[in-house]
Protein backbone atom coordinates (compact mmCIF):
# COMPACT_ATOMS: atom_id res chain seq x y z
CA UNK A 1 0.00 0.00 0.00
CA UNK A 2 1.40 3.37 -1.06
CA UNK A 3 0.50 5.87 1.67
CA UNK A 4 1.30 8.73 -0.72
CA UNK A 5 -1.81 7.87 -2.77
CA UNK A 6 -4.20 7.67 0.18
CA UNK A 7 -6.37 10.61 1.06
CA UNK A 8 -8.05 11.05 4.45
CA UNK A 9 -11.47 10.01 3.21
CA UNK A 10 -10.19 6.66 1.85
CA UNK A 11 -8.28 5.95 5.08
CA UNK A 12 -11.41 6.72 7.08
CA UNK A 13 -13.49 4.27 5.02
CA UNK A 14 -10.90 1.48 5.16
CA UNK A 15 -9.87 1.74 8.81
CA UNK A 16 -12.24 0.11 11.28
CA UNK A 17 -10.19 0.81 14.35
CA UNK A 18 -9.27 4.34 15.37
CA UNK A 19 -11.84 6.10 13.18
CA UNK A 20 -12.48 8.78 15.86
CA UNK A 21 -8.79 9.76 15.61
CA UNK A 22 -9.07 10.39 11.87
CA UNK A 23 -12.36 12.23 12.36
CA UNK A 24 -10.74 14.37 15.05
CA UNK A 25 -7.72 15.12 12.83
CA UNK A 26 -9.99 16.10 9.93
CA UNK A 27 -11.97 18.37 12.24
CA UNK A 28 -8.78 20.00 13.59
CA UNK A 29 -7.52 20.57 10.06
CA UNK A 30 -10.81 22.19 8.99
CA UNK A 31 -10.89 24.39 12.09
CA UNK A 32 -7.27 25.41 11.53
CA UNK A 33 -7.99 26.32 7.89
CA UNK A 34 -11.17 28.20 8.79
CA UNK A 35 -9.45 30.10 11.62
CA UNK A 36 -6.46 30.97 9.41
CA UNK A 37 -8.63 32.34 6.61
CA UNK A 38 -10.76 34.33 9.06
CA UNK A 39 -7.66 35.92 10.60
CA UNK A 40 -6.34 36.88 7.16
CA UNK A 41 -9.67 38.50 6.25
CA UNK A 42 -9.90 40.37 9.58
CA UNK A 43 -6.30 41.60 9.22
CA UNK A 44 -7.09 42.88 5.72
CA UNK A 45 -10.22 44.69 6.90
CA UNK A 46 -8.43 46.32 9.87
CA UNK A 47 -5.46 47.49 7.78
CA UNK A 48 -7.62 48.77 4.89
CA UNK A 49 -9.78 50.74 7.36
CA UNK A 50 -6.61 52.09 9.03
CA UNK A 51 -5.17 53.17 5.67
CA UNK A 52 -8.49 54.87 4.86
CA UNK A 53 -8.42 56.74 8.19
CA UNK A 54 -4.82 57.86 7.63
CA UNK A 55 -5.70 59.22 4.17
CA UNK A 56 -8.77 60.95 5.65
CA UNK A 57 -6.64 62.59 8.38
CA UNK A 58 -4.11 63.69 5.74
CA UNK A 59 -6.84 65.37 3.66
CA UNK A 60 -8.67 66.79 6.66
CA UNK A 61 -5.78 68.32 8.57
CA UNK A 62 -3.34 69.05 5.72
CA UNK A 63 0.01 68.68 7.54
CA UNK A 64 2.55 71.32 6.51
CA UNK A 65 5.91 69.69 7.35
CA UNK A 66 7.54 67.42 4.77
CA UNK A 67 8.35 65.04 7.64
CA UNK A 68 4.63 64.57 8.29
CA UNK A 69 3.96 63.73 4.64
CA UNK A 70 6.89 61.31 4.49
CA UNK A 71 5.67 59.75 7.74
CA UNK A 72 2.19 59.18 6.32
CA UNK A 73 3.58 57.66 3.11
CA UNK A 74 5.88 55.31 5.08
CA UNK A 75 3.04 54.26 7.39
CA UNK A 76 0.75 53.43 4.47
CA UNK A 77 3.60 51.74 2.57
CA UNK A 78 4.42 49.47 5.53
CA UNK A 79 0.77 48.35 5.75
CA UNK A 80 0.41 47.77 2.01
CA UNK A 81 3.59 45.65 1.87
CA UNK A 82 2.51 43.64 4.94
CA UNK A 83 -0.96 42.98 3.43
CA UNK A 84 0.63 41.96 0.11
CA UNK A 85 2.88 39.31 1.66
CA UNK A 86 0.36 38.19 4.27
CA UNK A 87 -2.27 37.57 1.56
CA UNK A 88 0.04 35.03 -0.08
CA UNK A 89 -1.07 32.67 2.72
CA UNK A 90 -4.56 32.56 1.15
CA UNK A 91 -3.32 30.27 -1.63
CA UNK A 92 -1.65 27.91 0.88
CA UNK A 93 -4.77 27.67 3.07
CA UNK A 94 -6.97 27.12 0.02
CA UNK A 95 -4.85 24.13 -1.05
CA UNK A 96 -6.00 22.24 2.05
CA UNK A 97 -8.95 20.02 1.05
CA UNK A 98 -10.19 16.41 1.24
CA UNK A 99 -8.74 15.25 -2.09
CA UNK A 100 -5.10 15.13 -1.09
CA UNK A 101 -2.90 12.38 0.23
CA UNK A 102 -1.47 12.33 3.74
CA UNK A 103 1.96 13.24 2.35
CA UNK A 104 0.52 16.18 0.39
CA UNK A 105 -1.18 17.47 3.53
CA UNK A 106 2.18 17.34 5.30
CA UNK A 107 3.90 19.21 2.47
CA UNK A 108 1.20 21.92 2.50
CA UNK A 109 1.46 22.35 6.29
CA UNK A 110 5.26 22.53 6.15
CA UNK A 111 5.02 25.09 3.31
CA UNK A 112 2.56 27.11 5.41
CA UNK A 113 4.95 27.00 8.37
CA UNK A 114 7.84 28.22 6.18
CA UNK A 115 5.80 31.11 4.75
CA UNK A 116 4.44 32.07 8.17
CA UNK A 117 7.95 32.11 9.62
CA UNK A 118 9.16 34.39 6.81
CA UNK A 119 6.24 36.79 7.38
CA UNK A 120 6.61 36.69 11.18
CA UNK A 121 10.33 37.52 11.03
CA UNK A 122 11.40 39.38 7.86
CA UNK A 123 8.13 41.03 6.79
CA UNK A 124 6.83 41.82 10.28
CA UNK A 125 10.27 43.19 11.22
CA UNK A 126 10.24 45.46 8.16
CA UNK A 127 6.64 46.44 8.96
CA UNK A 128 7.41 47.51 12.53
CA UNK A 129 10.58 49.42 11.60
CA UNK A 130 8.96 51.37 8.74
CA UNK A 131 5.72 51.90 10.67
CA UNK A 132 7.61 53.20 13.73
CA UNK A 133 9.69 55.54 11.56
CA UNK A 134 6.55 56.77 9.80
CA UNK A 135 4.71 57.46 13.07
CA UNK A 136 7.72 59.26 14.59
CA UNK A 137 8.16 61.45 11.50
CA UNK A 138 4.45 62.26 11.43
CA UNK A 139 4.47 63.21 15.11
CA UNK A 140 7.36 65.64 14.72
CA UNK A 141 5.21 68.46 13.31
CA UNK A 142 2.88 68.34 16.30
CA UNK A 143 5.42 67.60 19.04
CA UNK A 144 7.54 70.54 17.81
CA UNK A 145 4.77 72.82 19.07
CA UNK A 146 4.86 71.23 22.52
CA UNK A 147 7.23 71.84 25.38
CA UNK A 148 10.33 69.66 25.54
CA UNK A 149 8.78 67.64 28.35
CA UNK A 150 5.55 67.20 26.37
CA UNK A 151 7.47 66.02 23.30
CA UNK A 152 9.49 63.52 25.34
CA UNK A 153 6.31 62.21 26.94
CA UNK A 154 4.49 61.84 23.58
CA UNK A 155 7.40 59.99 21.95
CA UNK A 156 7.96 57.83 25.06
CA UNK A 157 4.34 56.69 25.16
CA UNK A 158 4.38 55.93 21.43
CA UNK A 159 7.67 54.01 21.55
CA UNK A 160 6.59 52.08 24.67
CA UNK A 161 3.39 51.02 22.87
CA UNK A 162 5.38 49.92 19.78
CA UNK A 163 7.86 48.07 22.01
CA UNK A 164 5.05 46.34 23.90
CA UNK A 165 3.57 45.11 20.63
CA UNK A 166 6.95 43.95 19.33
CA UNK A 167 8.37 42.32 22.46
CA UNK A 168 5.18 41.01 24.12
CA UNK A 169 2.13 40.65 21.86
CA UNK A 170 4.02 39.60 18.69
CA UNK A 171 5.99 36.71 20.29
CA UNK A 172 2.86 35.56 22.13
CA UNK A 173 0.82 35.43 18.90
CA UNK A 174 3.63 33.72 16.98
CA UNK A 175 4.05 31.07 19.70
CA UNK A 176 0.33 30.34 19.66
CA UNK A 177 0.34 29.91 15.88
CA UNK A 178 3.41 27.65 15.99
CA UNK A 179 1.91 25.39 18.65
CA UNK A 180 -1.26 24.77 16.60
CA UNK A 181 0.61 24.20 13.35
CA UNK A 182 3.30 21.98 14.93
CA UNK A 183 0.59 19.89 16.56
CA UNK A 184 -1.11 19.29 13.21
CA UNK A 185 2.18 18.47 11.47
CA UNK A 186 3.03 16.02 14.27
CA UNK A 187 -0.33 14.25 13.98
CA UNK A 188 0.01 13.84 10.21
CA UNK A 189 3.55 12.53 10.65
CA UNK A 190 2.28 9.99 13.18
CA UNK A 191 -0.44 8.91 10.76
CA UNK A 192 2.15 8.42 8.03
CA UNK A 193 4.27 6.30 10.37
CA UNK A 194 1.23 4.16 11.25
CA UNK A 195 0.49 3.63 7.56
CA UNK A 196 4.11 2.70 6.91
CA UNK A 197 4.03 0.14 9.73
CA UNK A 198 0.92 -1.51 8.25
CA UNK A 199 2.51 -2.04 4.83
PDB file of C-alpha atoms in Angstrom:
ATOM      1  CA  UNK A   1       0.000   0.000   0.000  1.00  0.00           C
ATOM      2  CA  UNK A   2       1.403   3.367  -1.060  1.00  0.00           C
ATOM      3  CA  UNK A   3       0.504   5.869   1.667  1.00  0.00           C
ATOM      4  CA  UNK A   4       1.298   8.734  -0.716  1.00  0.00           C
ATOM      5  CA  UNK A   5      -1.810   7.872  -2.766  1.00  0.00           C
ATOM      6  CA  UNK A   6      -4.203   7.665   0.180  1.00  0.00           C
ATOM      7  CA  UNK A   7      -6.369  10.615   1.058  1.00  0.00           C
ATOM      8  CA  UNK A   8      -8.046  11.052   4.455  1.00  0.00           C
ATOM      9  CA  UNK A   9     -11.474  10.009   3.208  1.00  0.00           C
ATOM     10  CA  UNK A  10     -10.190   6.658   1.852  1.00  0.00           C
ATOM     11  CA  UNK A  11      -8.283   5.953   5.084  1.00  0.00           C
ATOM     12  CA  UNK A  12     -11.415   6.724   7.076  1.00  0.00           C
ATOM     13  CA  UNK A  13     -13.486   4.265   5.025  1.00  0.00           C
ATOM     14  CA  UNK A  14     -10.901   1.476   5.156  1.00  0.00           C
ATOM     15  CA  UNK A  15      -9.872   1.740   8.811  1.00  0.00           C
ATOM     16  CA  UNK A  16     -12.244   0.106  11.276  1.00  0.00           C
ATOM     17  CA  UNK A  17     -10.190   0.809  14.352  1.00  0.00           C
ATOM     18  CA  UNK A  18      -9.268   4.344  15.366  1.00  0.00           C
ATOM     19  CA  UNK A  19     -11.844   6.102  13.184  1.00  0.00           C
ATOM     20  CA  UNK A  20     -12.483   8.776  15.861  1.00  0.00           C
ATOM     21  CA  UNK A  21      -8.790   9.757  15.607  1.00  0.00           C
ATOM     22  CA  UNK A  22      -9.071  10.387  11.867  1.00  0.00           C
ATOM     23  CA  UNK A  23     -12.357  12.228  12.357  1.00  0.00           C
ATOM     24  CA  UNK A  24     -10.741  14.372  15.052  1.00  0.00           C
ATOM     25  CA  UNK A  25      -7.724  15.115  12.834  1.00  0.00           C
ATOM     26  CA  UNK A  26      -9.986  16.099   9.928  1.00  0.00           C
ATOM     27  CA  UNK A  27     -11.969  18.366  12.238  1.00  0.00           C
ATOM     28  CA  UNK A  28      -8.782  19.998  13.592  1.00  0.00           C
ATOM     29  CA  UNK A  29      -7.522  20.567  10.056  1.00  0.00           C
ATOM     30  CA  UNK A  30     -10.810  22.191   8.994  1.00  0.00           C
ATOM     31  CA  UNK A  31     -10.887  24.394  12.091  1.00  0.00           C
ATOM     32  CA  UNK A  32      -7.268  25.410  11.528  1.00  0.00           C
ATOM     33  CA  UNK A  33      -7.991  26.317   7.889  1.00  0.00           C
ATOM     34  CA  UNK A  34     -11.169  28.201   8.791  1.00  0.00           C
ATOM     35  CA  UNK A  35      -9.452  30.102  11.616  1.00  0.00           C
ATOM     36  CA  UNK A  36      -6.463  30.970   9.414  1.00  0.00           C
ATOM     37  CA  UNK A  37      -8.632  32.339   6.608  1.00  0.00           C
ATOM     38  CA  UNK A  38     -10.759  34.331   9.062  1.00  0.00           C
ATOM     39  CA  UNK A  39      -7.657  35.921  10.605  1.00  0.00           C
ATOM     40  CA  UNK A  40      -6.344  36.885   7.163  1.00  0.00           C
ATOM     41  CA  UNK A  41      -9.674  38.503   6.247  1.00  0.00           C
ATOM     42  CA  UNK A  42      -9.900  40.368   9.584  1.00  0.00           C
ATOM     43  CA  UNK A  43      -6.298  41.598   9.221  1.00  0.00           C
ATOM     44  CA  UNK A  44      -7.091  42.875   5.721  1.00  0.00           C
ATOM     45  CA  UNK A  45     -10.220  44.691   6.899  1.00  0.00           C
ATOM     46  CA  UNK A  46      -8.429  46.325   9.866  1.00  0.00           C
ATOM     47  CA  UNK A  47      -5.461  47.492   7.780  1.00  0.00           C
ATOM     48  CA  UNK A  48      -7.624  48.766   4.890  1.00  0.00           C
ATOM     49  CA  UNK A  49      -9.784  50.741   7.363  1.00  0.00           C
ATOM     50  CA  UNK A  50      -6.607  52.086   9.028  1.00  0.00           C
ATOM     51  CA  UNK A  51      -5.169  53.166   5.670  1.00  0.00           C
ATOM     52  CA  UNK A  52      -8.489  54.866   4.861  1.00  0.00           C
ATOM     53  CA  UNK A  53      -8.420  56.743   8.187  1.00  0.00           C
ATOM     54  CA  UNK A  54      -4.823  57.862   7.625  1.00  0.00           C
ATOM     55  CA  UNK A  55      -5.704  59.217   4.167  1.00  0.00           C
ATOM     56  CA  UNK A  56      -8.774  60.951   5.651  1.00  0.00           C
ATOM     57  CA  UNK A  57      -6.637  62.593   8.380  1.00  0.00           C
ATOM     58  CA  UNK A  58      -4.109  63.693   5.744  1.00  0.00           C
ATOM     59  CA  UNK A  59      -6.837  65.366   3.663  1.00  0.00           C
ATOM     60  CA  UNK A  60      -8.672  66.786   6.661  1.00  0.00           C
ATOM     61  CA  UNK A  61      -5.780  68.325   8.574  1.00  0.00           C
ATOM     62  CA  UNK A  62      -3.344  69.045   5.722  1.00  0.00           C
ATOM     63  CA  UNK A  63       0.014  68.685   7.538  1.00  0.00           C
ATOM     64  CA  UNK A  64       2.554  71.318   6.512  1.00  0.00           C
ATOM     65  CA  UNK A  65       5.910  69.690   7.346  1.00  0.00           C
ATOM     66  CA  UNK A  66       7.544  67.419   4.768  1.00  0.00           C
ATOM     67  CA  UNK A  67       8.354  65.037   7.642  1.00  0.00           C
ATOM     68  CA  UNK A  68       4.625  64.569   8.290  1.00  0.00           C
ATOM     69  CA  UNK A  69       3.961  63.733   4.639  1.00  0.00           C
ATOM     70  CA  UNK A  70       6.892  61.314   4.490  1.00  0.00           C
ATOM     71  CA  UNK A  71       5.673  59.750   7.744  1.00  0.00           C
ATOM     72  CA  UNK A  72       2.188  59.183   6.321  1.00  0.00           C
ATOM     73  CA  UNK A  73       3.584  57.658   3.114  1.00  0.00           C
ATOM     74  CA  UNK A  74       5.885  55.315   5.082  1.00  0.00           C
ATOM     75  CA  UNK A  75       3.042  54.260   7.395  1.00  0.00           C
ATOM     76  CA  UNK A  76       0.751  53.431   4.472  1.00  0.00           C
ATOM     77  CA  UNK A  77       3.599  51.739   2.573  1.00  0.00           C
ATOM     78  CA  UNK A  78       4.415  49.472   5.531  1.00  0.00           C
ATOM     79  CA  UNK A  79       0.769  48.355   5.749  1.00  0.00           C
ATOM     80  CA  UNK A  80       0.406  47.768   2.005  1.00  0.00           C
ATOM     81  CA  UNK A  81       3.587  45.649   1.873  1.00  0.00           C
ATOM     82  CA  UNK A  82       2.507  43.640   4.937  1.00  0.00           C
ATOM     83  CA  UNK A  83      -0.957  42.985   3.433  1.00  0.00           C
ATOM     84  CA  UNK A  84       0.628  41.962   0.108  1.00  0.00           C
ATOM     85  CA  UNK A  85       2.882  39.310   1.664  1.00  0.00           C
ATOM     86  CA  UNK A  86       0.358  38.187   4.273  1.00  0.00           C
ATOM     87  CA  UNK A  87      -2.267  37.566   1.563  1.00  0.00           C
ATOM     88  CA  UNK A  88       0.036  35.027  -0.077  1.00  0.00           C
ATOM     89  CA  UNK A  89      -1.068  32.669   2.717  1.00  0.00           C
ATOM     90  CA  UNK A  90      -4.559  32.559   1.153  1.00  0.00           C
ATOM     91  CA  UNK A  91      -3.325  30.271  -1.630  1.00  0.00           C
ATOM     92  CA  UNK A  92      -1.653  27.914   0.876  1.00  0.00           C
ATOM     93  CA  UNK A  93      -4.765  27.666   3.070  1.00  0.00           C
ATOM     94  CA  UNK A  94      -6.974  27.115   0.017  1.00  0.00           C
ATOM     95  CA  UNK A  95      -4.850  24.127  -1.047  1.00  0.00           C
ATOM     96  CA  UNK A  96      -6.000  22.242   2.048  1.00  0.00           C
ATOM     97  CA  UNK A  97      -8.946  20.019   1.047  1.00  0.00           C
ATOM     98  CA  UNK A  98     -10.185  16.413   1.237  1.00  0.00           C
ATOM     99  CA  UNK A  99      -8.742  15.254  -2.091  1.00  0.00           C
ATOM    100  CA  UNK A 100      -5.104  15.135  -1.089  1.00  0.00           C
ATOM    101  CA  UNK A 101      -2.898  12.376   0.233  1.00  0.00           C
ATOM    102  CA  UNK A 102      -1.471  12.325   3.741  1.00  0.00           C
ATOM    103  CA  UNK A 103       1.957  13.236   2.348  1.00  0.00           C
ATOM    104  CA  UNK A 104       0.523  16.178   0.387  1.00  0.00           C
ATOM    105  CA  UNK A 105      -1.177  17.467   3.530  1.00  0.00           C
ATOM    106  CA  UNK A 106       2.185  17.340   5.295  1.00  0.00           C
ATOM    107  CA  UNK A 107       3.903  19.211   2.468  1.00  0.00           C
ATOM    108  CA  UNK A 108       1.202  21.918   2.504  1.00  0.00           C
ATOM    109  CA  UNK A 109       1.460  22.351   6.286  1.00  0.00           C
ATOM    110  CA  UNK A 110       5.263  22.529   6.151  1.00  0.00           C
ATOM    111  CA  UNK A 111       5.019  25.094   3.313  1.00  0.00           C
ATOM    112  CA  UNK A 112       2.559  27.112   5.412  1.00  0.00           C
ATOM    113  CA  UNK A 113       4.946  26.998   8.372  1.00  0.00           C
ATOM    114  CA  UNK A 114       7.835  28.224   6.182  1.00  0.00           C
ATOM    115  CA  UNK A 115       5.796  31.111   4.748  1.00  0.00           C
ATOM    116  CA  UNK A 116       4.441  32.068   8.173  1.00  0.00           C
ATOM    117  CA  UNK A 117       7.950  32.105   9.620  1.00  0.00           C
ATOM    118  CA  UNK A 118       9.160  34.389   6.807  1.00  0.00           C
ATOM    119  CA  UNK A 119       6.244  36.791   7.377  1.00  0.00           C
ATOM    120  CA  UNK A 120       6.609  36.687  11.184  1.00  0.00           C
ATOM    121  CA  UNK A 121      10.330  37.519  11.034  1.00  0.00           C
ATOM    122  CA  UNK A 122      11.403  39.380   7.864  1.00  0.00           C
ATOM    123  CA  UNK A 123       8.130  41.026   6.789  1.00  0.00           C
ATOM    124  CA  UNK A 124       6.833  41.818  10.279  1.00  0.00           C
ATOM    125  CA  UNK A 125      10.273  43.186  11.223  1.00  0.00           C
ATOM    126  CA  UNK A 126      10.240  45.459   8.162  1.00  0.00           C
ATOM    127  CA  UNK A 127       6.637  46.441   8.956  1.00  0.00           C
ATOM    128  CA  UNK A 128       7.413  47.509  12.534  1.00  0.00           C
ATOM    129  CA  UNK A 129      10.576  49.420  11.602  1.00  0.00           C
ATOM    130  CA  UNK A 130       8.957  51.374   8.739  1.00  0.00           C
ATOM    131  CA  UNK A 131       5.716  51.896  10.671  1.00  0.00           C
ATOM    132  CA  UNK A 132       7.608  53.195  13.733  1.00  0.00           C
ATOM    133  CA  UNK A 133       9.693  55.541  11.564  1.00  0.00           C
ATOM    134  CA  UNK A 134       6.550  56.771   9.801  1.00  0.00           C
ATOM    135  CA  UNK A 135       4.714  57.455  13.069  1.00  0.00           C
ATOM    136  CA  UNK A 136       7.718  59.259  14.591  1.00  0.00           C
ATOM    137  CA  UNK A 137       8.158  61.448  11.504  1.00  0.00           C
ATOM    138  CA  UNK A 138       4.453  62.263  11.428  1.00  0.00           C
ATOM    139  CA  UNK A 139       4.470  63.205  15.110  1.00  0.00           C
ATOM    140  CA  UNK A 140       7.364  65.638  14.717  1.00  0.00           C
ATOM    141  CA  UNK A 141       5.211  68.460  13.311  1.00  0.00           C
ATOM    142  CA  UNK A 142       2.877  68.336  16.302  1.00  0.00           C
ATOM    143  CA  UNK A 143       5.419  67.601  19.043  1.00  0.00           C
ATOM    144  CA  UNK A 144       7.537  70.540  17.813  1.00  0.00           C
ATOM    145  CA  UNK A 145       4.765  72.818  19.066  1.00  0.00           C
ATOM    146  CA  UNK A 146       4.859  71.234  22.517  1.00  0.00           C
ATOM    147  CA  UNK A 147       7.229  71.845  25.383  1.00  0.00           C
ATOM    148  CA  UNK A 148      10.334  69.657  25.536  1.00  0.00           C
ATOM    149  CA  UNK A 149       8.777  67.644  28.352  1.00  0.00           C
ATOM    150  CA  UNK A 150       5.551  67.204  26.374  1.00  0.00           C
ATOM    151  CA  UNK A 151       7.467  66.020  23.300  1.00  0.00           C
ATOM    152  CA  UNK A 152       9.492  63.520  25.343  1.00  0.00           C
ATOM    153  CA  UNK A 153       6.305  62.207  26.943  1.00  0.00           C
ATOM    154  CA  UNK A 154       4.490  61.838  23.580  1.00  0.00           C
ATOM    155  CA  UNK A 155       7.400  59.993  21.949  1.00  0.00           C
ATOM    156  CA  UNK A 156       7.963  57.834  25.057  1.00  0.00           C
ATOM    157  CA  UNK A 157       4.335  56.685  25.165  1.00  0.00           C
ATOM    158  CA  UNK A 158       4.383  55.926  21.426  1.00  0.00           C
ATOM    159  CA  UNK A 159       7.674  54.013  21.555  1.00  0.00           C
ATOM    160  CA  UNK A 160       6.594  52.075  24.666  1.00  0.00           C
ATOM    161  CA  UNK A 161       3.393  51.017  22.870  1.00  0.00           C
ATOM    162  CA  UNK A 162       5.376  49.917  19.784  1.00  0.00           C
ATOM    163  CA  UNK A 163       7.860  48.068  22.007  1.00  0.00           C
ATOM    164  CA  UNK A 164       5.045  46.335  23.905  1.00  0.00           C
ATOM    165  CA  UNK A 165       3.571  45.107  20.635  1.00  0.00           C
ATOM    166  CA  UNK A 166       6.952  43.946  19.334  1.00  0.00           C
ATOM    167  CA  UNK A 167       8.366  42.316  22.464  1.00  0.00           C
ATOM    168  CA  UNK A 168       5.184  41.008  24.123  1.00  0.00           C
ATOM    169  CA  UNK A 169       2.132  40.651  21.858  1.00  0.00           C
ATOM    170  CA  UNK A 170       4.023  39.595  18.688  1.00  0.00           C
ATOM    171  CA  UNK A 171       5.987  36.706  20.288  1.00  0.00           C
ATOM    172  CA  UNK A 172       2.862  35.556  22.128  1.00  0.00           C
ATOM    173  CA  UNK A 173       0.819  35.432  18.903  1.00  0.00           C
ATOM    174  CA  UNK A 174       3.627  33.716  16.979  1.00  0.00           C
ATOM    175  CA  UNK A 175       4.054  31.073  19.698  1.00  0.00           C
ATOM    176  CA  UNK A 176       0.328  30.338  19.662  1.00  0.00           C
ATOM    177  CA  UNK A 177       0.340  29.912  15.876  1.00  0.00           C
ATOM    178  CA  UNK A 178       3.413  27.650  15.991  1.00  0.00           C
ATOM    179  CA  UNK A 179       1.909  25.388  18.653  1.00  0.00           C
ATOM    180  CA  UNK A 180      -1.260  24.765  16.602  1.00  0.00           C
ATOM    181  CA  UNK A 181       0.611  24.201  13.354  1.00  0.00           C
ATOM    182  CA  UNK A 182       3.303  21.979  14.926  1.00  0.00           C
ATOM    183  CA  UNK A 183       0.587  19.888  16.559  1.00  0.00           C
ATOM    184  CA  UNK A 184      -1.114  19.286  13.207  1.00  0.00           C
ATOM    185  CA  UNK A 185       2.178  18.468  11.467  1.00  0.00           C
ATOM    186  CA  UNK A 186       3.034  16.024  14.271  1.00  0.00           C
ATOM    187  CA  UNK A 187      -0.326  14.251  13.978  1.00  0.00           C
ATOM    188  CA  UNK A 188       0.011  13.844  10.213  1.00  0.00           C
ATOM    189  CA  UNK A 189       3.553  12.533  10.654  1.00  0.00           C
ATOM    190  CA  UNK A 190       2.276   9.994  13.180  1.00  0.00           C
ATOM    191  CA  UNK A 191      -0.441   8.907  10.762  1.00  0.00           C
ATOM    192  CA  UNK A 192       2.152   8.424   8.028  1.00  0.00           C
ATOM    193  CA  UNK A 193       4.274   6.298  10.374  1.00  0.00           C
ATOM    194  CA  UNK A 194       1.232   4.163  11.250  1.00  0.00           C
ATOM    195  CA  UNK A 195       0.491   3.635   7.557  1.00  0.00           C
ATOM    196  CA  UNK A 196       4.113   2.696   6.907  1.00  0.00           C
ATOM    197  CA  UNK A 197       4.033   0.143   9.729  1.00  0.00           C
ATOM    198  CA  UNK A 198       0.919  -1.508   8.252  1.00  0.00           C
ATOM    199  CA  UNK A 199       2.505  -2.043   4.834  1.00  0.00           C
TER     200      UNK A 199
END
